[in-house]
Amino acid sequence: MSSTEIVNQTTSSEALNSPFVQELVRQIRAQDSYGFYRSWSDELILKPYIVSKQAKRQISVEGDVEPATKGRIMSFYRAIAAQIEQKTGLLSQVVIDLSHEGFGWVLVFSGRLLLVTRTLRDAQRFGFDSLEKLADEGNKLTQKGIELAEKYTEVAKL
Amino acid sequence: MSSTEIVNQTTSSEALNSPFVQELVRQIRAQDSYGFYRSWSDELILKPYIVSKQAKRQISVEGDVEPATKGRIMSFYRAIAAQIEQKTGLLSQVVIDLSHEGFGWVLVFSGRLLLVTRTLRDAQRFGFDSLEKLADEGNKLTQKGIELAEKYTEVAKL
């Protein structure tokens, strides 16, 4: 095993155990009404979120976004909403507006305040290079949302 | 013609000429790339927005919201967004998240500020009792949006 691989593994395990990724796992398991994932490891459950650049190119952006992909996007942003909720006590909602061509918006909000605003493009290819990238993106959006909620609490409570 | 009918007609003509309803007509005509409505009167274009309680009951809420209905919802909220834009100078976006069962959200926002937040229920039955009701609802939401934009301009400019 090369030293690079060891480094990657360490970082990957840190990412896996980060609060955001653990929240994402909880969100996915919470949707699992039939216990389909019960015996699956966290890594296995998260696997569909890791899509290499090469793999992305092979996913067609023609036609509708598949329900499974839409579900993955939803869980990702619900995990952000849940993290913001835990830190600020503000209830928040996730709204996804996806056109049939994979373009659209994701919004997370509390009261009248938008905590996350993202445009989606080629949502059929939603995914991250690595677990670290997934964790970084989730943490970044969560932090930004918390900052906004703390700065504009009045608007978030409307 | 009874006096009641005359009264209704007067109010209806006021509603038709109200700035909100005229903006709605502009929004619908702007979507009309093929000139299908070119020779139609404003009243005729607005007719699908007027759905009596009885007519609503006859619209099934099973299955998807029809594209035409979704288009009508979009134009209604775009007209609100356009009116707010004209009064405040803030660019705003309309986002509609409709589940396949006719439930969902409509959000109109500028920057990080939500100007309109509405939950939709039985969106298949979207419509108003009368042109006056349509004008009232549109004006009410526009006014509320403008008040918010004026009070929280900083958030709307983020």
mmCIF file of C-alpha atoms in Angstrom:
data_model
loop_
_atom_site.group_PDB
_atom_site.id
_atom_site.type_symbol
_atom_site.label_atom_id
_atom_site.label_comp_id
_atom_site.label_asym_id
_atom_site.label_seq_id
_atom_site.Cartn_x
_atom_site.Cartn_y
_atom_site.Cartn_z
ATOM 1 C CA MET A 1 0.000 0.000 0.000
ATOM 2 C CA SER A 2 1.497 3.361 -0.980
ATOM 3 C CA SER A 3 1.657 6.245 1.463
ATOM 4 C CA THR A 4 -0.822 8.237 -0.640
ATOM 5 C CA GLU A 5 -3.416 5.545 -0.182
ATOM 6 C CA ILE A 6 -2.910 5.589 3.586
ATOM 7 C CA VAL A 7 -3.349 9.374 3.646
ATOM 8 C CA ASN A 8 -6.528 9.071 1.612
ATOM 9 C CA GLN A 9 -7.930 6.439 3.902
ATOM 10 C CA THR A 10 -7.315 8.505 7.009
ATOM 11 C CA THR A 11 -8.968 11.578 5.546
ATOM 12 C CA SER A 12 -11.838 9.470 4.264
ATOM 13 C CA SER A 13 -12.488 8.018 7.696
ATOM 14 C CA GLU A 14 -12.410 11.509 9.213
ATOM 15 C CA ALA A 15 -14.914 12.625 6.606
ATOM 16 C CA LEU A 16 -17.114 9.615 7.341
ATOM 17 C CA ASN A 17 -17.181 10.437 11.035
ATOM 18 C CA SER A 18 -17.721 14.177 10.586
ATOM 19 C CA PRO A 19 -21.009 15.450 12.051
ATOM 20 C CA PHE A 20 -22.353 16.423 8.640
ATOM 21 C CA VAL A 21 -21.748 13.042 7.009
ATOM 22 C CA GLN A 22 -23.146 11.230 10.039
ATOM 23 C CA GLU A 23 -26.258 13.415 9.799
ATOM 24 C CA LEU A 24 -26.545 12.543 6.108
ATOM 25 C CA VAL A 25 -26.390 8.838 6.986
ATOM 26 C CA ARG A 26 -29.158 9.404 9.568
ATOM 27 C CA GLN A 27 -31.293 11.178 6.951
ATOM 28 C CA ILE A 28 -30.895 8.314 4.491
ATOM 29 C CA ARG A 29 -31.624 5.655 7.122
ATOM 30 C CA ALA A 30 -34.680 7.633 8.255
ATOM 31 C CA GLN A 31 -36.124 7.317 4.735
ATOM 32 C CA ASP A 32 -35.493 3.591 4.727
ATOM 33 C CA SER A 33 -38.991 2.490 5.771
ATOM 34 C CA TYR A 34 -38.512 -1.108 4.634
ATOM 35 C CA GLY A 35 -35.214 -1.634 6.445
ATOM 36 C CA PHE A 36 -33.493 -2.236 3.135
ATOM 37 C CA TYR A 37 -30.257 -0.590 4.351
ATOM 38 C CA ARG A 38 -30.366 -1.973 7.886
ATOM 39 C CA SER A 39 -27.431 -4.347 7.428
ATOM 40 C CA TRP A 40 -25.475 -1.923 5.200
ATOM 41 C CA SER A 41 -22.408 -0.041 6.413
ATOM 42 C CA ASP A 42 -22.390 3.777 6.297
ATOM 43 C CA GLU A 43 -19.807 3.638 3.489
ATOM 44 C CA LEU A 44 -22.068 1.475 1.368
ATOM 45 C CA ILE A 45 -25.077 3.731 1.919
ATOM 46 C CA LEU A 46 -23.029 6.778 0.911
ATOM 47 C CA LYS A 47 -21.522 5.148 -2.152
ATOM 48 C CA PRO A 48 -24.037 6.583 -4.665
ATOM 49 C CA TYR A 49 -22.931 10.091 -3.576
ATOM 50 C CA ILE A 50 -19.406 9.464 -4.824
ATOM 51 C CA VAL A 51 -19.370 9.949 -8.584
ATOM 52 C CA SER A 52 -16.029 10.435 -10.332
ATOM 53 C CA LYS A 53 -15.679 13.005 -13.125
ATOM 54 C CA GLN A 54 -15.386 10.132 -15.562
ATOM 55 C CA ALA A 55 -18.514 8.419 -14.262
ATOM 56 C CA LYS A 56 -20.394 11.743 -14.463
ATOM 57 C CA ARG A 57 -19.598 12.060 -18.135
ATOM 58 C CA GLN A 58 -21.252 8.712 -18.704
ATOM 59 C CA ILE A 59 -24.539 9.760 -17.094
ATOM 60 C CA SER A 60 -26.930 11.140 -19.693
ATOM 61 C CA VAL A 61 -28.360 14.590 -18.997
ATOM 62 C CA GLU A 62 -31.199 13.971 -21.421
ATOM 63 C CA GLY A 63 -34.583 13.504 -19.861
ATOM 64 C CA ASP A 64 -35.822 13.472 -16.288
ATOM 65 C CA VAL A 65 -33.784 13.302 -13.122
ATOM 66 C CA GLU A 66 -34.315 9.845 -11.657
ATOM 67 C CA PRO A 67 -36.288 9.643 -8.398
ATOM 68 C CA ALA A 68 -33.279 8.013 -6.679
ATOM 69 C CA THR A 69 -31.055 10.955 -7.686
ATOM 70 C CA LYS A 70 -33.672 13.457 -6.557
ATOM 71 C CA GLY A 71 -33.878 11.569 -3.273
ATOM 72 C CA ARG A 72 -30.098 11.830 -2.854
ATOM 73 C CA ILE A 73 -30.176 15.587 -3.464
ATOM 74 C CA MET A 74 -33.034 15.909 -0.958
ATOM 75 C CA SER A 75 -31.193 13.933 1.747
ATOM 76 C CA PHE A 76 -28.019 15.987 1.237
ATOM 77 C CA TYR A 77 -29.834 19.295 1.781
ATOM 78 C CA ARG A 78 -32.019 17.863 4.555
ATOM 79 C CA ALA A 79 -28.811 16.948 6.380
ATOM 80 C CA ILE A 80 -27.689 20.582 6.057
ATOM 81 C CA ALA A 81 -31.087 21.796 7.295
ATOM 82 C CA ALA A 82 -30.929 19.383 10.246
ATOM 83 C CA GLN A 83 -27.434 20.549 11.198
ATOM 84 C CA ILE A 84 -28.487 24.209 11.079
ATOM 85 C CA GLU A 85 -31.527 23.330 13.160
ATOM 86 C CA GLN A 86 -29.394 21.646 15.802
ATOM 87 C CA LYS A 87 -27.036 24.611 16.059
ATOM 88 C CA THR A 88 -29.593 27.447 15.944
ATOM 89 C CA GLY A 89 -32.862 25.869 17.088
ATOM 90 C CA LEU A 90 -34.570 27.242 13.957
ATOM 91 C CA LEU A 91 -36.847 24.854 12.091
ATOM 92 C CA SER A 92 -35.996 24.839 8.412
ATOM 93 C CA GLN A 93 -37.532 23.611 5.179
ATOM 94 C CA VAL A 94 -35.930 22.223 2.032
ATOM 95 C CA VAL A 95 -37.505 23.037 -1.322
ATOM 96 C CA ILE A 96 -36.260 21.566 -4.621
ATOM 97 C CA ASP A 97 -37.530 22.861 -7.943
ATOM 98 C CA LEU A 98 -36.177 20.642 -10.704
ATOM 99 C CA SER A 99 -37.160 21.039 -14.324
ATOM 100 C CA HIS A 100 -37.308 17.950 -16.491
ATOM 101 C CA GLU A 101 -33.934 18.878 -17.935
ATOM 102 C CA GLY A 102 -32.011 18.663 -14.673
ATOM 103 C CA PHE A 103 -31.889 22.422 -14.070
ATOM 104 C CA GLY A 104 -33.333 24.032 -11.017
ATOM 105 C CA TRP A 105 -33.049 25.417 -7.520
ATOM 106 C CA VAL A 106 -32.481 24.079 -4.051
ATOM 107 C CA LEU A 107 -33.523 26.360 -1.219
ATOM 108 C CA VAL A 108 -33.258 25.832 2.532
ATOM 109 C CA PHE A 109 -35.082 28.405 4.637
ATOM 110 C CA SER A 110 -36.291 29.351 8.094
ATOM 111 C CA GLY A 111 -39.112 31.862 8.375
ATOM 112 C CA ARG A 112 -38.364 34.441 5.686
ATOM 113 C CA LEU A 113 -34.608 33.826 5.600
ATOM 114 C CA LEU A 114 -32.918 31.724 2.940
ATOM 115 C CA LEU A 115 -30.118 29.763 4.586
ATOM 116 C CA VAL A 116 -28.976 27.968 1.431
ATOM 117 C CA THR A 117 -29.645 28.951 -2.189
ATOM 118 C CA ARG A 118 -28.191 26.763 -4.915
ATOM 119 C CA THR A 119 -28.850 26.482 -8.583
ATOM 120 C CA LEU A 120 -28.667 22.939 -9.910
ATOM 121 C CA ARG A 121 -27.330 22.083 -13.336
ATOM 122 C CA ASP A 122 -27.215 18.597 -14.814
ATOM 123 C CA ALA A 123 -28.745 17.297 -11.595
ATOM 124 C CA GLN A 124 -28.735 13.829 -13.167
ATOM 125 C CA ARG A 125 -24.990 13.858 -12.381
ATOM 126 C CA PHE A 126 -25.305 14.952 -8.743
ATOM 127 C CA GLY A 127 -22.377 13.593 -6.785
ATOM 128 C CA PHE A 128 -18.942 14.295 -5.358
ATOM 129 C CA ASP A 129 -15.398 13.280 -6.280
ATOM 130 C CA SER A 130 -14.786 11.828 -2.850
ATOM 131 C CA LEU A 131 -16.243 11.505 0.622
ATOM 132 C CA GLU A 132 -13.980 14.390 1.697
ATOM 133 C CA LYS A 133 -15.455 16.665 -0.988
ATOM 134 C CA LEU A 134 -18.941 15.656 0.110
ATOM 135 C CA ALA A 135 -18.123 16.441 3.740
ATOM 136 C CA ASP A 136 -16.443 19.752 2.810
ATOM 137 C CA GLU A 137 -19.371 20.930 0.696
ATOM 138 C CA GLY A 138 -21.904 19.956 3.344
ATOM 139 C CA ASN A 139 -19.929 21.635 6.113
ATOM 140 C CA LYS A 140 -19.382 24.791 4.074
ATOM 141 C CA LEU A 141 -23.081 25.214 3.300
ATOM 142 C CA THR A 142 -24.019 24.415 6.902
ATOM 143 C CA GLN A 143 -21.558 27.001 8.275
ATOM 144 C CA LYS A 144 -22.767 29.691 5.891
ATOM 145 C CA GLY A 145 -26.392 28.906 6.845
ATOM 146 C CA ILE A 146 -25.609 29.143 10.560
ATOM 147 C CA GLU A 147 -23.833 32.498 10.060
ATOM 148 C CA LEU A 148 -26.841 33.895 8.219
ATOM 149 C CA ALA A 149 -29.258 32.545 10.831
ATOM 150 C CA GLU A 150 -27.232 34.165 13.605
ATOM 151 C CA LYS A 151 -26.917 37.487 11.808
ATOM 152 C CA TYR A 152 -30.544 37.755 10.677
ATOM 153 C CA THR A 153 -32.360 35.868 13.432
ATOM 154 C CA GLU A 154 -35.303 38.273 13.264
ATOM 155 C CA VAL A 155 -35.972 37.397 9.611
ATOM 156 C CA ALA A 156 -35.523 33.687 10.288
ATOM 157 C CA LYS A 157 -38.162 33.876 13.006
ATOM 158 C CA LEU A 158 -40.807 35.657 10.884
ATOM 159 C CA MET B 1 -80.030 42.933 -16.667
ATOM 160 C CA SER B 2 -80.420 42.981 -12.883
ATOM 161 C CA SER B 3 -78.645 45.541 -10.723
ATOM 162 C CA THR B 4 -76.520 42.822 -9.150
ATOM 163 C CA GLU B 5 -75.131 41.920 -12.529
ATOM 164 C CA ILE B 6 -74.234 45.534 -13.200
ATOM 165 C CA VAL B 7 -72.431 45.778 -9.859
ATOM 166 C CA ASN B 8 -70.517 42.604 -10.595
ATOM 167 C CA GLN B 9 -69.496 43.857 -13.989
ATOM 168 C CA THR B 10 -68.200 47.132 -12.617
ATOM 169 C CA THR B 11 -66.109 45.465 -9.942
ATOM 170 C CA SER B 12 -64.911 42.903 -12.424
ATOM 171 C CA SER B 13 -63.773 45.631 -14.822
ATOM 172 C CA GLU B 14 -61.912 47.391 -11.999
ATOM 173 C CA ALA B 15 -60.222 44.110 -11.160
ATOM 174 C CA LEU B 16 -59.333 43.541 -14.807
ATOM 175 C CA ASN B 17 -57.683 46.944 -15.038
ATOM 176 C CA SER B 18 -55.854 46.708 -11.723
ATOM 177 C CA PRO B 19 -52.060 46.834 -12.068
ATOM 178 C CA PHE B 20 -51.661 43.280 -10.748
ATOM 179 C CA VAL B 21 -54.109 41.704 -13.183
ATOM 180 C CA GLN B 22 -52.644 43.672 -16.080
ATOM 181 C CA GLU B 23 -49.190 42.416 -15.098
ATOM 182 C CA LEU B 24 -50.551 38.861 -15.023
ATOM 183 C CA VAL B 25 -51.908 39.329 -18.553
ATOM 184 C CA ARG B 26 -48.468 40.587 -19.641
ATOM 185 C CA GLN B 27 -46.809 37.534 -18.074
ATOM 186 C CA ILE B 28 -49.146 35.158 -19.903
ATOM 187 C CA ARG B 29 -48.736 36.957 -23.227
ATOM 188 C CA ALA B 30 -44.956 36.947 -22.759
ATOM 189 C CA GLN B 31 -45.044 33.110 -22.619
ATOM 190 C CA ASP B 32 -47.106 32.962 -25.779
ATOM 191 C CA SER B 33 -44.251 32.341 -28.221
ATOM 192 C CA TYR B 34 -46.525 31.131 -31.009
ATOM 193 C CA GLY B 35 -48.925 34.074 -30.876
ATOM 194 C CA PHE B 36 -51.752 31.725 -29.970
ATOM 195 C CA TYR B 37 -53.410 34.350 -27.713
ATOM 196 C CA ARG B 38 -52.672 37.352 -29.908
ATOM 197 C CA SER B 39 -56.277 37.897 -30.949
ATOM 198 C CA TRP B 40 -57.704 36.951 -27.528
ATOM 199 C CA SER B 41 -59.127 39.505 -25.099
ATOM 200 C CA ASP B 42 -57.613 39.815 -21.622
ATOM 201 C CA GLU B 43 -60.810 38.325 -20.144
ATOM 202 C CA LEU B 44 -60.492 35.246 -22.313
ATOM 203 C CA ILE B 45 -56.830 34.748 -21.415
ATOM 204 C CA LEU B 46 -57.653 35.004 -17.715
ATOM 205 C CA LYS B 47 -60.650 32.682 -17.884
ATOM 206 C CA PRO B 48 -58.765 29.508 -16.815
ATOM 207 C CA TYR B 49 -57.887 31.320 -13.536
ATOM 208 C CA ILE B 50 -61.566 31.573 -12.591
ATOM 209 C CA VAL B 51 -62.660 28.234 -11.172
ATOM 210 C CA SER B 52 -65.886 28.078 -9.150
ATOM 211 C CA LYS B 53 -66.083 25.956 -5.986
ATOM 212 C CA GLN B 54 -68.334 23.567 -7.872
ATOM 213 C CA ALA B 55 -65.928 23.289 -10.808
ATOM 214 C CA LYS B 56 -63.050 22.677 -8.378
ATOM 215 C CA ARG B 57 -64.846 19.722 -6.872
ATOM 216 C CA GLN B 58 -65.007 18.157 -10.320
ATOM 217 C CA ILE B 59 -61.240 18.377 -10.880
ATOM 218 C CA SER B 60 -59.529 15.183 -9.751
ATOM 219 C CA VAL B 61 -56.664 15.574 -7.301
ATOM 220 C CA GLU B 62 -55.333 12.141 -8.197
ATOM 221 C CA GLY B 63 -52.132 12.107 -10.175
ATOM 222 C CA ASP B 64 -49.892 14.828 -11.519
ATOM 223 C CA VAL B 65 -50.611 18.534 -11.824
ATOM 224 C CA GLU B 66 -51.095 19.283 -15.518
ATOM 225 C CA PRO B 67 -48.403 21.404 -17.209
ATOM 226 C CA ALA B 68 -51.045 24.035 -18.102
ATOM 227 C CA THR B 69 -52.056 24.336 -14.442
ATOM 228 C CA LYS B 70 -48.437 24.548 -13.347
ATOM 229 C CA GLY B 71 -47.920 27.253 -15.968
ATOM 230 C CA ARG B 72 -50.860 29.216 -14.564
ATOM 231 C CA ILE B 73 -49.459 29.000 -11.034
ATOM 232 C CA MET B 74 -46.069 30.135 -12.353
ATOM 233 C CA SER B 75 -47.509 33.142 -14.211
ATOM 234 C CA PHE B 76 -49.533 34.198 -11.148
ATOM 235 C CA TYR B 77 -46.451 34.284 -8.919
ATOM 236 C CA ARG B 78 -44.259 35.760 -11.659
ATOM 237 C CA ALA B 79 -46.722 38.637 -11.871
ATOM 238 C CA ILE B 80 -46.297 39.168 -8.119
ATOM 239 C CA ALA B 81 -42.503 39.028 -8.485
ATOM 240 C CA ALA B 82 -42.631 41.529 -11.370
ATOM 241 C CA GLN B 83 -44.791 43.947 -9.370
ATOM 242 C CA ILE B 84 -42.441 43.776 -6.393
ATOM 243 C CA GLU B 85 -39.515 44.325 -8.757
ATOM 244 C CA GLN B 86 -41.134 47.432 -10.237
ATOM 245 C CA LYS B 87 -41.815 48.921 -6.804
ATOM 246 C CA THR B 88 -38.525 48.063 -5.097
ATOM 247 C CA GLY B 89 -36.012 47.588 -7.904
ATOM 248 C CA LEU B 90 -35.064 44.196 -6.451
ATOM 249 C CA LEU B 91 -34.742 41.332 -8.891
ATOM 250 C CA SER B 92 -36.718 38.347 -7.688
ATOM 251 C CA GLN B 93 -37.014 34.654 -8.491
ATOM 252 C CA VAL B 94 -40.003 32.312 -8.387
ATOM 253 C CA VAL B 95 -39.475 28.709 -7.327
ATOM 254 C CA ILE B 96 -42.241 26.091 -7.376
ATOM 255 C CA ASP B 97 -41.763 22.682 -5.774
ATOM 256 C CA LEU B 98 -44.756 20.501 -6.616
ATOM 257 C CA SER B 99 -44.979 16.864 -5.620
ATOM 258 C CA HIS B 100 -46.839 14.514 -7.890
ATOM 259 C CA GLU B 101 -49.826 14.700 -5.559
ATOM 260 C CA GLY B 102 -50.432 18.425 -5.966
ATOM 261 C CA PHE B 103 -48.792 19.415 -2.689
ATOM 262 C CA GLY B 104 -45.868 21.748 -2.520
ATOM 263 C CA TRP B 105 -44.356 25.173 -2.071
ATOM 264 C CA VAL B 106 -44.207 28.423 -3.981
ATOM 265 C CA LEU B 107 -41.432 30.791 -2.999
ATOM 266 C CA VAL B 108 -40.612 34.234 -4.340
ATOM 267 C CA PHE B 109 -37.307 35.656 -3.171
ATOM 268 C CA SER B 110 -34.723 38.403 -3.613
ATOM 269 C CA GLY B 111 -31.214 37.745 -2.359
ATOM 270 C CA ARG B 112 -31.691 35.873 0.898
ATOM 271 C CA LEU B 113 -35.146 37.283 1.644
ATOM 272 C CA LEU B 114 -38.344 35.347 1.001
ATOM 273 C CA LEU B 115 -40.960 37.793 -0.249
ATOM 274 C CA VAL B 116 -43.726 35.215 -0.683
ATOM 275 C CA THR B 117 -43.974 31.765 0.912
ATOM 276 C CA ARG B 118 -47.036 29.680 0.125
ATOM 277 C CA THR B 119 -47.829 26.053 0.603
ATOM 278 C CA LEU B 120 -49.891 24.568 -2.205
ATOM 279 C CA ARG B 121 -52.534 21.934 -1.623
ATOM 280 C CA ASP B 122 -54.566 20.270 -4.357
ATOM 281 C CA ALA B 123 -52.720 22.403 -6.892
ATOM 282 C CA GLN B 124 -54.691 20.617 -9.632
ATOM 283 C CA ARG B 125 -57.578 22.883 -8.541
ATOM 284 C CA PHE B 126 -55.632 26.169 -8.605
ATOM 285 C CA GLY B 127 -58.012 29.022 -9.351
ATOM 286 C CA PHE B 128 -60.146 31.791 -7.905
ATOM 287 C CA ASP B 129 -63.872 32.304 -7.388
ATOM 288 C CA SER B 130 -63.843 35.521 -9.391
ATOM 289 C CA LEU B 131 -61.555 38.023 -11.059
ATOM 290 C CA GLU B 132 -61.923 40.237 -7.958
ATOM 291 C CA LYS B 133 -60.661 37.429 -5.720
ATOM 292 C CA LEU B 134 -57.737 36.872 -8.091
ATOM 293 C CA ALA B 135 -56.874 40.593 -8.035
ATOM 294 C CA ASP B 136 -57.253 40.781 -4.227
ATOM 295 C CA GLU B 137 -55.018 37.783 -3.617
ATOM 296 C CA GLY B 138 -52.368 39.034 -6.037
ATOM 297 C CA ASN B 139 -52.412 42.540 -4.550
ATOM 298 C CA LYS B 140 -52.270 41.232 -0.986
ATOM 299 C CA LEU B 141 -49.230 39.051 -1.657
ATOM 300 C CA THR B 142 -47.526 41.853 -3.613
ATOM 301 C CA GLN B 143 -48.094 44.377 -0.793
ATOM 302 C CA LYS B 144 -46.774 41.984 1.833
ATOM 303 C CA GLY B 145 -43.716 41.291 -0.335
ATOM 304 C CA ILE B 146 -43.007 45.000 -0.799
ATOM 305 C CA GLU B 147 -43.300 45.631 2.961
ATOM 306 C CA LEU B 148 -40.810 42.857 3.668
ATOM 307 C CA ALA B 149 -38.434 44.090 0.969
ATOM 308 C CA GLU B 150 -38.531 47.611 2.407
ATOM 309 C CA LYS B 151 -38.041 46.449 5.977
ATOM 310 C CA TYR B 152 -35.247 43.944 5.279
ATOM 311 C CA THR B 153 -33.550 45.501 2.252
ATOM 312 C CA GLU B 154 -30.120 44.390 3.467
ATOM 313 C CA VAL B 155 -31.161 40.716 3.383
ATOM 314 C CA ALA B 156 -32.840 41.128 -0.006
ATOM 315 C CA LYS B 157 -29.589 42.534 -1.406
ATOM 316 C CA LEU B 158 -27.357 39.711 -0.175
#
